[in-house]
Coordinates of N, CA and C in Angstrom, one line a residue:
X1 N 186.3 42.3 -206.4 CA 185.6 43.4 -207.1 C 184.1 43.3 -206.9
X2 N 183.6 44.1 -206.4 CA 181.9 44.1 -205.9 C 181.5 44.3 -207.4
X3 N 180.4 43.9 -207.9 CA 179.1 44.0 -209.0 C 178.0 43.9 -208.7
X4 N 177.3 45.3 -209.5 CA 176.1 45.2 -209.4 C 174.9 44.2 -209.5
X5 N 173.9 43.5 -208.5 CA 172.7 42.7 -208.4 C 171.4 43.1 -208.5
X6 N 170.6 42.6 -208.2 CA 169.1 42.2 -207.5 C 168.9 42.5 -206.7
X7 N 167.7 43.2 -205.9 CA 167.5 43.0 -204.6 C 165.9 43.1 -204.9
X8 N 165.4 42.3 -203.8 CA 163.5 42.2 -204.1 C 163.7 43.7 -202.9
X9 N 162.9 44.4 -203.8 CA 162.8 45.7 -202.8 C 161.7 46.1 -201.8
X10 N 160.4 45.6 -202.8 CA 158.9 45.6 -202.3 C 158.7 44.2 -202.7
X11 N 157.6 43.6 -201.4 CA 156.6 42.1 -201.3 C 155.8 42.4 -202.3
X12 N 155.4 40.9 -202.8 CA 154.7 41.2 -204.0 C 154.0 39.6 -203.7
X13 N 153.0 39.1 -204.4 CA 152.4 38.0 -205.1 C 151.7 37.8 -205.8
X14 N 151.0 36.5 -206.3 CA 150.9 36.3 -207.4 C 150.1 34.8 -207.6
X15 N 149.3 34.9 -208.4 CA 148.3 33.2 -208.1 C 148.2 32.7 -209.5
X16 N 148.0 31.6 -209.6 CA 147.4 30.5 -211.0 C 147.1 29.6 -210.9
X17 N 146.1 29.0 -211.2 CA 145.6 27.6 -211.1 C 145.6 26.9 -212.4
X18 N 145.7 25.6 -211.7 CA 146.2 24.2 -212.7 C 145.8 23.5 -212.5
X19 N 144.3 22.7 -213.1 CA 143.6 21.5 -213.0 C 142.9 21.6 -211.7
X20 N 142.1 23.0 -211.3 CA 141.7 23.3 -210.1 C 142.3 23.2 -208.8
X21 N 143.6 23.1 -209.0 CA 144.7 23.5 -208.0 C 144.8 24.7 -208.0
X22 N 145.2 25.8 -206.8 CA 145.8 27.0 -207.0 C 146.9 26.9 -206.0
X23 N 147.9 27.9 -206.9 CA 149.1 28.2 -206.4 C 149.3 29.4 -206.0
X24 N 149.4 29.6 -204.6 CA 149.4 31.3 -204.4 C 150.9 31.5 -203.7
X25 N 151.5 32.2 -204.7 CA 152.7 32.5 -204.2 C 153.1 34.0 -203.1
X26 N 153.7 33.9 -202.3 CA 154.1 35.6 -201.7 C 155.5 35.6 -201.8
X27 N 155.9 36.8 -202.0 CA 157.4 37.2 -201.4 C 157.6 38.3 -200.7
X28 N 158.5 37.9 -200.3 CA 159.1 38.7 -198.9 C 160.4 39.8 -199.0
X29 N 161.0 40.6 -199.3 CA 162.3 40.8 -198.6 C 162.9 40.3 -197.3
X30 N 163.8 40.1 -198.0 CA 164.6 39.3 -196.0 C 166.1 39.2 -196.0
X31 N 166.6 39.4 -195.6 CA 167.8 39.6 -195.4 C 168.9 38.6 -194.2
X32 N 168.0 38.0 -193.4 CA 168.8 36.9 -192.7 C 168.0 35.8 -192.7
X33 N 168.5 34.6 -192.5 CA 167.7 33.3 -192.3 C 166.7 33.4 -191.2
X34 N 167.0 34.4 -190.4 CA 165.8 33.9 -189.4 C 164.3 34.8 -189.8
X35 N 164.7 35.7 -190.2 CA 163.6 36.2 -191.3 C 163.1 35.6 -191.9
X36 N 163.6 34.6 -192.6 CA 162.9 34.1 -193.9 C 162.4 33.1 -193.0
X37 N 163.1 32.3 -192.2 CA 161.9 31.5 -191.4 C 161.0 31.8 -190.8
X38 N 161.1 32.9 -190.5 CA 159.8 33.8 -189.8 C 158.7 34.3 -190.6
X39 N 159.1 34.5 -192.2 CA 158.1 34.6 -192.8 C 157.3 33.6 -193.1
X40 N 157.9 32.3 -192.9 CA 157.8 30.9 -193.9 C 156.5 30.8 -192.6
X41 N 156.9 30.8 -191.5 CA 156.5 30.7 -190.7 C 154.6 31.2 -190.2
X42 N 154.6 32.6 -190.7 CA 154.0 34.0 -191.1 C 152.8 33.0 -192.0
X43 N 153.2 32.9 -193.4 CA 152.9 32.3 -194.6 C 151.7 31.2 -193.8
X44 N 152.8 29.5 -193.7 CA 152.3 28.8 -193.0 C 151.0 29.0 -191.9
X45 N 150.9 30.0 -191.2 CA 149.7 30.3 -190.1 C 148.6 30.5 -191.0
X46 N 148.7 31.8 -192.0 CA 147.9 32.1 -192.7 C 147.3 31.5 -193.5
X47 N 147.7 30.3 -194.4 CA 147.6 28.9 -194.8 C 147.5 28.3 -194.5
X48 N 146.7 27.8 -193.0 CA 146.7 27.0 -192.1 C 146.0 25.3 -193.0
X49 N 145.3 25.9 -193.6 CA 144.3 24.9 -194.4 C 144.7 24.3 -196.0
X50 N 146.1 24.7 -195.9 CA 146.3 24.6 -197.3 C 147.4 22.9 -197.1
X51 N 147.4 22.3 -198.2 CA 148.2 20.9 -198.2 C 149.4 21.5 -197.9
X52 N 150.2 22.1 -199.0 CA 151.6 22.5 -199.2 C 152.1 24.3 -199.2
X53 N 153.0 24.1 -198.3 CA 153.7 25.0 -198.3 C 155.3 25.3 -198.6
X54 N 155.7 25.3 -199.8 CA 156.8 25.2 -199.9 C 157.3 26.6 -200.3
X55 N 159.1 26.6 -200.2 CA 159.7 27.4 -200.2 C 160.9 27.6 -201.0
X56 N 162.0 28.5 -201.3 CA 162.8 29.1 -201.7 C 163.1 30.4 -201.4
X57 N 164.4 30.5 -200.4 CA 165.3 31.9 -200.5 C 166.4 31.7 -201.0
X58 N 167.2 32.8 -200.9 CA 168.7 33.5 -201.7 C 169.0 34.7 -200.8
X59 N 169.6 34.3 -199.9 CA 169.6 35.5 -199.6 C 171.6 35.8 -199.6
X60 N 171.8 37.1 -199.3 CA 173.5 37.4 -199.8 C 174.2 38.5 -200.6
X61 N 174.6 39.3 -201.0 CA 175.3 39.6 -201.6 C 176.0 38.9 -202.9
X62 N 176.2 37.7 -202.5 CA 176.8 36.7 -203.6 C 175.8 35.7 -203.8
X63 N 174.8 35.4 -203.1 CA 173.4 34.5 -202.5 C 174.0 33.6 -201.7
X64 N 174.9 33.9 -201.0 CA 175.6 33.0 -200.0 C 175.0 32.0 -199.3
X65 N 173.8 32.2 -199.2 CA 172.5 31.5 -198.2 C 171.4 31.2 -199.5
X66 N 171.2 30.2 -199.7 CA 170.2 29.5 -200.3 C 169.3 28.0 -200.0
X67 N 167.8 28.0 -199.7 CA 167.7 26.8 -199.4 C 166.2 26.5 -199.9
X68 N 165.5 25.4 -200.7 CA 164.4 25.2 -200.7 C 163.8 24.0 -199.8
X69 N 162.2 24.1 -200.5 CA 161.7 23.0 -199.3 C 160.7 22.5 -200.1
X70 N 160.1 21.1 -200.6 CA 159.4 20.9 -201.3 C 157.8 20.4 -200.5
X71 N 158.2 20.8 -199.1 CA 157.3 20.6 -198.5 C 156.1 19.0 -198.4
X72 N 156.7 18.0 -199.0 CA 155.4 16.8 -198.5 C 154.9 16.6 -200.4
X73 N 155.7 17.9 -201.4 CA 155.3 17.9 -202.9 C 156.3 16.2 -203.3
X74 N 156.9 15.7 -204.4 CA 157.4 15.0 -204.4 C 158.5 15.8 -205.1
X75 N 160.1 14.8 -204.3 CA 161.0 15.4 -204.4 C 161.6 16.1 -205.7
X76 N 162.4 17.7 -205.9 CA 162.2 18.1 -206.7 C 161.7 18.6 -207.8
X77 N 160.2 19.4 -207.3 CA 159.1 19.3 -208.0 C 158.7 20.4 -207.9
X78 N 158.9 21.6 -206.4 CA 158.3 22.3 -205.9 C 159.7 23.4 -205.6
X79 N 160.4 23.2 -204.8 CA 161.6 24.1 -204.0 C 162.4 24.6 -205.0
X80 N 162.6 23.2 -205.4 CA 163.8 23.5 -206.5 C 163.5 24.2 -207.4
X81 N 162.2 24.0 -208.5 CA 162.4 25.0 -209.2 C 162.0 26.8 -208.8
X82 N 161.6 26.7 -207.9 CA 161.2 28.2 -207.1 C 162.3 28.2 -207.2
X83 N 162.9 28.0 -206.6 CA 164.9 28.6 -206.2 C 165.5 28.5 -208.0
X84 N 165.2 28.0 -208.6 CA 165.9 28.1 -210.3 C 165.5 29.4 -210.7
X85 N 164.3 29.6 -210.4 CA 163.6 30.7 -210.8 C 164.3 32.2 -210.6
X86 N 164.1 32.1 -208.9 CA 165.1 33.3 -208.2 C 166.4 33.6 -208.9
X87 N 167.5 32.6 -208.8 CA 168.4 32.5 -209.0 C 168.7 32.7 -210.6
X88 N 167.5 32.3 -211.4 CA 168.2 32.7 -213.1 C 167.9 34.3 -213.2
X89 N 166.7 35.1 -212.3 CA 166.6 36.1 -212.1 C 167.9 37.1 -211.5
X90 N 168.3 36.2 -210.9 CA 169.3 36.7 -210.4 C 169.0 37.7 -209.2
X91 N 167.9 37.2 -208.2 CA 167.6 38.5 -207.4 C 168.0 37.9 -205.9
X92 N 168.7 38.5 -205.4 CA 168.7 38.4 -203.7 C 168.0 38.7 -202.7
X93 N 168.3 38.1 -201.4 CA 167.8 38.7 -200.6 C 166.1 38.6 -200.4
X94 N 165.7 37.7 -200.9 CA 164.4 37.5 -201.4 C 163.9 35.5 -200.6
X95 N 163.1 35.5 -199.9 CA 162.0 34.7 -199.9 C 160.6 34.6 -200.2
X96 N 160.7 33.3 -201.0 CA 159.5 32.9 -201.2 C 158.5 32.0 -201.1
X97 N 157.7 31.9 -201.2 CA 156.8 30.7 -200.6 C 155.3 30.7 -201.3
X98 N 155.4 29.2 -202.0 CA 154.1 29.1 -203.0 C 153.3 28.1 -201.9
X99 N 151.8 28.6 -201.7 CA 150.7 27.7 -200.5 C 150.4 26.7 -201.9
X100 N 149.8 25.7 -201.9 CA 149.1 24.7 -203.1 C 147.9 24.8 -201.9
X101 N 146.6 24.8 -202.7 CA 145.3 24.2 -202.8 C 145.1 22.9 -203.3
X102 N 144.8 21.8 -202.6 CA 145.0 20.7 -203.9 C 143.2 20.8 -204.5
X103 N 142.7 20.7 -206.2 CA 142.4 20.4 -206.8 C 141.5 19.5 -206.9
X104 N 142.2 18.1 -206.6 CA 141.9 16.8 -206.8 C 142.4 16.1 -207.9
X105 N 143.2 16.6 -208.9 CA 143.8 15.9 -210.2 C 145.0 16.3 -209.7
X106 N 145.9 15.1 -209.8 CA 147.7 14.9 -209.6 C 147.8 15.5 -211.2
X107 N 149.0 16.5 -211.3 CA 149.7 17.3 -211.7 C 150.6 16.4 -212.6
X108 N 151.0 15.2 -211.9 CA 152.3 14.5 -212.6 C 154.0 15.7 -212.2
X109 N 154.9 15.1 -212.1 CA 156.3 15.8 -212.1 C 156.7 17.2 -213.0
X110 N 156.1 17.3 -214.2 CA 156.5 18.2 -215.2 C 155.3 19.1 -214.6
X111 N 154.3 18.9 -214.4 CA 152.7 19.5 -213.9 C 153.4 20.7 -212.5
X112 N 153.8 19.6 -211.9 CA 154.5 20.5 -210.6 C 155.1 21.5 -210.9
X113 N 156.4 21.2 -211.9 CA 157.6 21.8 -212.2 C 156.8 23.3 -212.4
X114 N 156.3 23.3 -213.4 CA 155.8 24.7 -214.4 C 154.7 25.2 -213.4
X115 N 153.7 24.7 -212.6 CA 153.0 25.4 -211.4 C 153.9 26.1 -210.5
X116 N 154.9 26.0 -209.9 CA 155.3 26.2 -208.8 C 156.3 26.8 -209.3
X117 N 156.9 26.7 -210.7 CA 157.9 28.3 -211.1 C 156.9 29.2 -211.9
X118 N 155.5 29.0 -212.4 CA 155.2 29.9 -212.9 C 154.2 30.9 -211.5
X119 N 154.1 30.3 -210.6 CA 153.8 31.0 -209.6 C 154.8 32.3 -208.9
X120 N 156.0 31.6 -208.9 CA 157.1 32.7 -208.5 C 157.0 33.7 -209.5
X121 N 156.7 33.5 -210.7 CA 157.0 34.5 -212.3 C 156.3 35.2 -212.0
X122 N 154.9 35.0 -211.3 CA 153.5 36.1 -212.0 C 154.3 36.9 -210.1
X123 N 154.9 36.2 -209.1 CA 155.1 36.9 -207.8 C 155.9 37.9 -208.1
X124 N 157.0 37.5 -209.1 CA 157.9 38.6 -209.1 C 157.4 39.7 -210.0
X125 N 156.5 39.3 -210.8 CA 155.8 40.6 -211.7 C 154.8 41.2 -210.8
X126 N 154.6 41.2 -210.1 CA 153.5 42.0 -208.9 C 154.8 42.4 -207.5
X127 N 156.0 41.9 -208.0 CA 156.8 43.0 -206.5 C 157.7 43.6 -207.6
X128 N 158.3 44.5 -205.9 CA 159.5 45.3 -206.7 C 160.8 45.1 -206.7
X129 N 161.6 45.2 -208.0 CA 162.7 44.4 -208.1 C 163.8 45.6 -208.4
X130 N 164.9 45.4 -207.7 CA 165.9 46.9 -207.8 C 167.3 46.4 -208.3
X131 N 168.0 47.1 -209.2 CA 168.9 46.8 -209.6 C 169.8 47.7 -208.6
X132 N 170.9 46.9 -207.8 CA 171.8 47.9 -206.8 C 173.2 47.6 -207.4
X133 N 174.3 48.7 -207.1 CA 175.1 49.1 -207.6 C 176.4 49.7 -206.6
X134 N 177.1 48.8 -206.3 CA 178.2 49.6 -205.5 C 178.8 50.7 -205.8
X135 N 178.6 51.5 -204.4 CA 179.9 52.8 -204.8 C 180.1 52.8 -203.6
X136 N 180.6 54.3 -203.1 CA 180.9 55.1 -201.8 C 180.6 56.1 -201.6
X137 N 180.2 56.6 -200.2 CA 180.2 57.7 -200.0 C 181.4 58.8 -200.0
X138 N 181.6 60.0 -200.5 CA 183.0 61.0 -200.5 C 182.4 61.7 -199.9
X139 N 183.3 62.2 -198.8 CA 183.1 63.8 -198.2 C 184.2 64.4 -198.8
X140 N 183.8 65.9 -199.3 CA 184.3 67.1 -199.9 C 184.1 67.9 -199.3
X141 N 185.3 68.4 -198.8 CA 185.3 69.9 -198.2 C 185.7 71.3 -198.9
X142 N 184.9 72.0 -199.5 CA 186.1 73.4 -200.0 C 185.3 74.4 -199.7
X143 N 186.2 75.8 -200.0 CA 185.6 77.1 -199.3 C 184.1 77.3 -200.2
X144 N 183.7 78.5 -199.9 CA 183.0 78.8 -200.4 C 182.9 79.6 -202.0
X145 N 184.0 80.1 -202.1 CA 184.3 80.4 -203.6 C 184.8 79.4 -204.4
X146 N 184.9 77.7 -204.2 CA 185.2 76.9 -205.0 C 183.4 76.2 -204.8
X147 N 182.7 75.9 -204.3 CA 181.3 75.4 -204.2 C 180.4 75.0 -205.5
X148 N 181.1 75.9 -206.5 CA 179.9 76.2 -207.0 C 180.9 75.2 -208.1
X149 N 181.9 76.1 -208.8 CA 182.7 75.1 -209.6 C 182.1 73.2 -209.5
X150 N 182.5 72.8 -208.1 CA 182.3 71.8 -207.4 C 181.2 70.8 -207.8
X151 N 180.1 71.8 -207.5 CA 178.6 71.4 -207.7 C 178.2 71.3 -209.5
X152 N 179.1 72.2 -210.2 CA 178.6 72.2 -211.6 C 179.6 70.9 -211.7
X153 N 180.4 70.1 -211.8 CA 181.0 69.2 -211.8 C 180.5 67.9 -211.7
X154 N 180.2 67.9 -210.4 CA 178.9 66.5 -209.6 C 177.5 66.8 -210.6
X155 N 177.0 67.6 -211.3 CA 175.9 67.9 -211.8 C 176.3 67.4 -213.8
X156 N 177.4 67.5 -213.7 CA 177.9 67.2 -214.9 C 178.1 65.6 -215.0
X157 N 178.2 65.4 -214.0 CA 178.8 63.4 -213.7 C 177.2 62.9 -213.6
X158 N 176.2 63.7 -213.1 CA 175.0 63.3 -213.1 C 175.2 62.5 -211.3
X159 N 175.8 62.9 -210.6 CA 176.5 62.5 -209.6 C 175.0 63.1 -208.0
X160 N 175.0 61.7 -207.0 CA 173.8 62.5 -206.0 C 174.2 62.8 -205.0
X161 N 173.9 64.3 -204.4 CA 174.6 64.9 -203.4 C 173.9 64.7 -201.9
X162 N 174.5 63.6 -201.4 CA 173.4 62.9 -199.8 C 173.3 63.6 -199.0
X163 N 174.0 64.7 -198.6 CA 174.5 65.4 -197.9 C 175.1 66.6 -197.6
X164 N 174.4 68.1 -197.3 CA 175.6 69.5 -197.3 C 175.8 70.1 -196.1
X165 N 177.0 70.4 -195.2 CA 177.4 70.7 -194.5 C 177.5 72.4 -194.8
X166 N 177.3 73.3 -194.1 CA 177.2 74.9 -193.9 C 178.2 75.2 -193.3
X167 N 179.5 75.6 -193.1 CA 180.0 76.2 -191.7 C 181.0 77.1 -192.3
X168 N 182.0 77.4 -191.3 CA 183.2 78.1 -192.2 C 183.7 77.5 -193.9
X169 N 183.6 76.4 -193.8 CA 183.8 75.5 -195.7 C 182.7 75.0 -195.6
X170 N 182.5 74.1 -196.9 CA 181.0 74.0 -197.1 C 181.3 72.4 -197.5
X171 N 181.4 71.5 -196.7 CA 180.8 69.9 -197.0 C 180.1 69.3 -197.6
X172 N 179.9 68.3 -198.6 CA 179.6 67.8 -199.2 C 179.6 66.2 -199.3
X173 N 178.5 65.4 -199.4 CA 178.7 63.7 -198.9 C 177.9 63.5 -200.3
X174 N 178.8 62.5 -201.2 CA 178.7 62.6 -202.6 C 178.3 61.0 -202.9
X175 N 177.4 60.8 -203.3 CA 177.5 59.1 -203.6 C 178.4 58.8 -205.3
X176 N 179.3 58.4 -205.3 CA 179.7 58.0 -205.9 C 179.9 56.5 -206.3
X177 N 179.8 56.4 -207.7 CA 179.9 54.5 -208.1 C 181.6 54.4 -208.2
X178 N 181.8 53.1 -207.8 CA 182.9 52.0 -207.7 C 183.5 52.8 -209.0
X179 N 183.2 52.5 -210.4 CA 184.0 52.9 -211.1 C 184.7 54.0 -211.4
X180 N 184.0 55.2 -210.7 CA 184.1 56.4 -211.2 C 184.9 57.3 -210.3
X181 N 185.1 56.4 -208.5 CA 185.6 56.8 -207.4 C 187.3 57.6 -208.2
X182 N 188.0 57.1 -208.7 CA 189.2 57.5 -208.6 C 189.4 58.5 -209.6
X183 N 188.4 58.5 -210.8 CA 188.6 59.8 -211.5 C 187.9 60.8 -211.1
X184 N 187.2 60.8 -210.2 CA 186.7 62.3 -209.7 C 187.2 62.9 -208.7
X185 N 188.5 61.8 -207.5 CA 189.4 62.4 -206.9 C 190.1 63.6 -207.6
X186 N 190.4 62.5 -209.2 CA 191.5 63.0 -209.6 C 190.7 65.0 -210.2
X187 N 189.9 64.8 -210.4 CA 189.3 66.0 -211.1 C 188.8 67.2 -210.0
X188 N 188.5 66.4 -209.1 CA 188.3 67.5 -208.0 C 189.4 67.9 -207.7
X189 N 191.2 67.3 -207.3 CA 192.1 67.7 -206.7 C 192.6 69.0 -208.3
X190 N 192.6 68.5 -209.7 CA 192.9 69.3 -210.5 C 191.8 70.8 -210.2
X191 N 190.9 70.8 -210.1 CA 189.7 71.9 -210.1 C 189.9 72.7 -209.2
X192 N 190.3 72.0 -207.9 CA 190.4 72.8 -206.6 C 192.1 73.5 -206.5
X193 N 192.8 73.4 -207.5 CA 194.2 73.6 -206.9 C 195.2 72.2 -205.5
X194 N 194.1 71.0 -205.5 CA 194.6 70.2 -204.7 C 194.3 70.8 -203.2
X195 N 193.1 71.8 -202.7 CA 192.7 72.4 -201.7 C 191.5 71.9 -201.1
X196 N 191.0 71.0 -201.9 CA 189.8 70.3 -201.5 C 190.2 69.2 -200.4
X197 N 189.6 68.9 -199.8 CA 189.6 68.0 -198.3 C 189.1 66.6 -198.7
X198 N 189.2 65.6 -199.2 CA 188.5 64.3 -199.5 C 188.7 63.6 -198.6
X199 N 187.6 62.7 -198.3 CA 187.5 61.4 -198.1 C 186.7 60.4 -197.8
X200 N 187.1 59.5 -198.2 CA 186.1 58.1 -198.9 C 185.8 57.2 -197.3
X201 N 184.3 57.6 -197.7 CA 183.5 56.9 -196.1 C 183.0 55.8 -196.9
X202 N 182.3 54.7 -196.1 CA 181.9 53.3 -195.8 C 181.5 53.1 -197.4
X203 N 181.8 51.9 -197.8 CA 181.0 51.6 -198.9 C 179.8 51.2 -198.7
X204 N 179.0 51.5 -200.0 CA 177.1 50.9 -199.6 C 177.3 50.5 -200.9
X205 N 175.7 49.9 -201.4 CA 174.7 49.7 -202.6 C 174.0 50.5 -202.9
X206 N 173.8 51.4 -204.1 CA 172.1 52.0 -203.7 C 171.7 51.6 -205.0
X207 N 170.7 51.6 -205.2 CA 169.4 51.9 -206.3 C 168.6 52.8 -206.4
X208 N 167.7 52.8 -207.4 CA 166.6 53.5 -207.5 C 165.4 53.4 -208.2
X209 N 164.5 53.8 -207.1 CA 163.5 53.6 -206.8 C 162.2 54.5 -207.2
X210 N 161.7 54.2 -208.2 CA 160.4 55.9 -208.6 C 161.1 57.3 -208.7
X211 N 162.3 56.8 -209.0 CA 163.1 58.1 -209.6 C 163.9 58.6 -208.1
X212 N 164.0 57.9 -206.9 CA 164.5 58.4 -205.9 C 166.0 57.4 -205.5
X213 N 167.1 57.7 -205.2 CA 168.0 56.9 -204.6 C 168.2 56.0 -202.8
X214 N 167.6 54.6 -203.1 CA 168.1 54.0 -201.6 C 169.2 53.5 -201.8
X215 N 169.8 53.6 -200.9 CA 170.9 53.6 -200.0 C 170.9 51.6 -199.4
X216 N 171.5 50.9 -199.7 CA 171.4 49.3 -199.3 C 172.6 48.8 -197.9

């Protein structure tokens, strides 16, 4: 059964300093490992001068792909909690990468810990984070004296219409959620006399976005 996640939608970051250290965090959207290396990568050039560059992605549907790096920090101090961070957020699909400036005053272990996840916190509050939602696409076909019925129905479900086909019948590409898929068969086939044309194309994710629907 698919359920609704996370997805980092828009790059964002985010900075704080700690005993004249700064922690400048970025994130990315990314979607395959070689992306996120490529950003890490990206990051790293840019920060040519900086001590530490460490990391944390998630990337997945289920976060299938996860991996940090504490970079040269001492061992889990730096990756690890970045990636706690991500992961209690619960957001996918997302790389990130905090540069350190060193300061000149050692941080100590707990010093680290709270620098390098409160860096991710202020990153994810400066990007954009989308709640996505399985459904499916439906194509609906009926004449044109059933259209309207049709349309006041999908407007009543609060339902978004991706798509209208014109011709001899009049098509319709309906985004519908996972849950809702099998009672609106059922209600379209009761409405139309069982004359309506259905059928269930590819599944996606979508969200929304400033009031508009993407498509994942």
């Amino acid at each position: 059964m698919r359920t609704p996640y996370k997805v980092l939608y828009q790059p964002g970051g985010g900075e704080l300093t700690e005993k004249k250290s700064r922690f400048i965090a970025t994130l990315r959207p990314v979607k395959t490992e070689e992306e996120a290396l490529a950003f890490i990568e990206e990051t790293r050039k840019k920060y040519w001068d900086a001590r530490h560059n460490c990391y944390a992605w998630v990337i997945g549907e289920n976060g299938e792909s996860k991996r940090c790096s504490d970079d040269g920090e001492p061992s889990q101090t730096a990756g690890r909690p970045m990636l706690d961070v991500l992961e209690g957020e619960g957001i996918r699909n997302v790389c990130a990468v905090v540069t350190r400036y060193f300061g000149g005053t050692l941080l100590g272990t707990g010093g680290l810990v709270r620098a390098y996840s409160g860096a991710v916190q202020e990153g994810l509050r400066a990007s954009g984070v989308v709640t996505v939602y399985p459904a499916s696409r439906l194509s609906v076909t009926v004449d044109y004296n059933t259209i309207g019925k049709l349309q006041y129905l999908l407007g009543q479900r609060g339902l978004n219409v991706l798509d209208s086909q014109y011709g001899q019948d009049v098509t319709l590409i309906v985004l519908v959620p996972d849950e809702e898929i099998d009672s609106l068969r059922e209600k379209i086939t009761d409405l139309t006399g069982a004359r309506a044309k259905q059928e269930v194309l590819d599944p996606v994710y979508y969200g929304i976005w400033e009031k508009k629907v993407i498509l994942f």
